[in-house]
Amino acid sequence: MNRFIASVKDLFTFDNMAGDPDMSKVVFWARTEAGWYLDDSGWYAPDGTHESEWKGLTPEQQLF
């Protein structure tokens, strides 16, 4: 996804997300676009910090 998402409304209408209000897709999209990565133990920020130790807003929280 190289398209710039201007608003949360755009996010839900892009790629047919409007019909599927599953927030896991939003979380996955926001975190992968921000450079986070996922493994069996959970999400990691680009600097290697596990999501359970993350201080501040996560990428999906910044959307709202």
mmCIF file of C-alpha atoms in Angstrom:
data_model
loop_
_atom_site.group_PDB
_atom_site.id
_atom_site.type_symbol
_atom_site.label_atom_id
_atom_site.label_comp_id
_atom_site.label_asym_id
_atom_site.label_seq_id
_atom_site.Cartn_x
_atom_site.Cartn_y
_atom_site.Cartn_z
ATOM 1 C CA MET A 1 0.000 0.000 0.000
ATOM 2 C CA ASN A 2 1.830 3.050 -1.208
ATOM 3 C CA ARG A 3 -1.270 5.240 -1.142
ATOM 4 C CA PHE A 4 -1.388 8.032 1.427
ATOM 5 C CA ILE A 5 -4.396 7.651 3.722
ATOM 6 C CA ALA A 6 -5.696 11.131 4.500
ATOM 7 C CA SER A 7 -8.277 10.165 7.094
ATOM 8 C CA VAL A 8 -9.743 7.291 9.037
ATOM 9 C CA LYS A 9 -12.702 7.373 6.637
ATOM 10 C CA ASP A 10 -10.283 6.781 3.728
ATOM 11 C CA LEU A 11 -8.755 3.876 5.625
ATOM 12 C CA PHE A 12 -12.111 2.151 6.013
ATOM 13 C CA THR A 13 -13.125 2.705 2.396
ATOM 14 C CA PHE A 14 -9.767 1.743 0.912
ATOM 15 C CA ASP A 15 -9.256 -1.904 -0.070
ATOM 16 C CA ASN A 16 -12.864 -2.859 0.733
ATOM 17 C CA MET A 17 -12.410 -2.440 4.493
ATOM 18 C CA ALA A 18 -15.744 -0.646 4.758
ATOM 19 C CA GLY A 19 -17.670 -3.917 4.693
ATOM 20 C CA ASP A 20 -15.441 -5.514 7.313
ATOM 21 C CA PRO A 21 -15.154 -3.491 10.532
ATOM 22 C CA ASP A 22 -12.533 -5.899 11.908
ATOM 23 C CA MET A 23 -10.099 -3.732 13.883
ATOM 24 C CA SER A 24 -7.373 -6.367 13.554
ATOM 25 C CA LYS A 25 -7.023 -5.296 9.902
ATOM 26 C CA VAL A 26 -6.618 -1.673 10.964
ATOM 27 C CA VAL A 27 -4.016 -2.626 13.577
ATOM 28 C CA PHE A 28 -2.141 -4.803 11.092
ATOM 29 C CA TRP A 29 -2.197 -2.128 8.398
ATOM 30 C CA ALA A 30 -1.161 0.735 10.688
ATOM 31 C CA ARG A 31 1.671 -1.163 12.349
ATOM 32 C CA THR A 32 3.128 -2.637 9.174
ATOM 33 C CA GLU A 33 2.991 0.764 7.451
ATOM 34 C CA ALA A 34 4.878 2.216 10.441
ATOM 35 C CA GLY A 35 7.600 -0.434 10.173
ATOM 36 C CA TRP A 36 6.496 -2.665 13.040
ATOM 37 C CA TYR A 37 6.878 -6.420 12.645
ATOM 38 C CA LEU A 38 5.027 -9.420 14.038
ATOM 39 C CA ASP A 39 6.269 -12.786 15.267
ATOM 40 C CA ASP A 40 4.942 -15.538 17.531
ATOM 41 C CA SER A 41 5.438 -13.449 20.674
ATOM 42 C CA GLY A 42 3.659 -10.314 19.408
ATOM 43 C CA TRP A 43 4.396 -6.998 17.748
ATOM 44 C CA TYR A 44 7.745 -5.190 17.790
ATOM 45 C CA ALA A 45 8.440 -1.545 17.030
ATOM 46 C CA PRO A 46 11.128 -0.716 14.458
ATOM 47 C CA ASP A 47 13.636 -0.202 17.300
ATOM 48 C CA GLY A 48 12.990 -3.736 18.620
ATOM 49 C CA THR A 49 10.766 -2.771 21.567
ATOM 50 C CA HIS A 50 8.010 -5.327 22.240
ATOM 51 C CA GLU A 51 4.456 -3.947 22.227
ATOM 52 C CA SER A 52 4.070 -4.779 25.945
ATOM 53 C CA GLU A 53 6.963 -2.439 26.746
ATOM 54 C CA TRP A 54 6.046 0.286 24.254
ATOM 55 C CA LYS A 55 5.696 3.774 25.749
ATOM 56 C CA GLY A 56 3.476 6.188 23.876
ATOM 57 C CA LEU A 57 0.867 5.801 21.174
ATOM 58 C CA THR A 58 0.859 2.837 18.870
ATOM 59 C CA PRO A 59 0.474 3.511 15.131
ATOM 60 C CA GLU A 60 -3.245 2.610 15.126
ATOM 61 C CA GLN A 61 -3.905 4.918 18.099
ATOM 62 C CA GLN A 62 -2.399 7.786 16.119
ATOM 63 C CA LEU A 63 -5.143 7.333 13.504
ATOM 64 C CA PHE A 64 -7.832 8.260 16.005
#
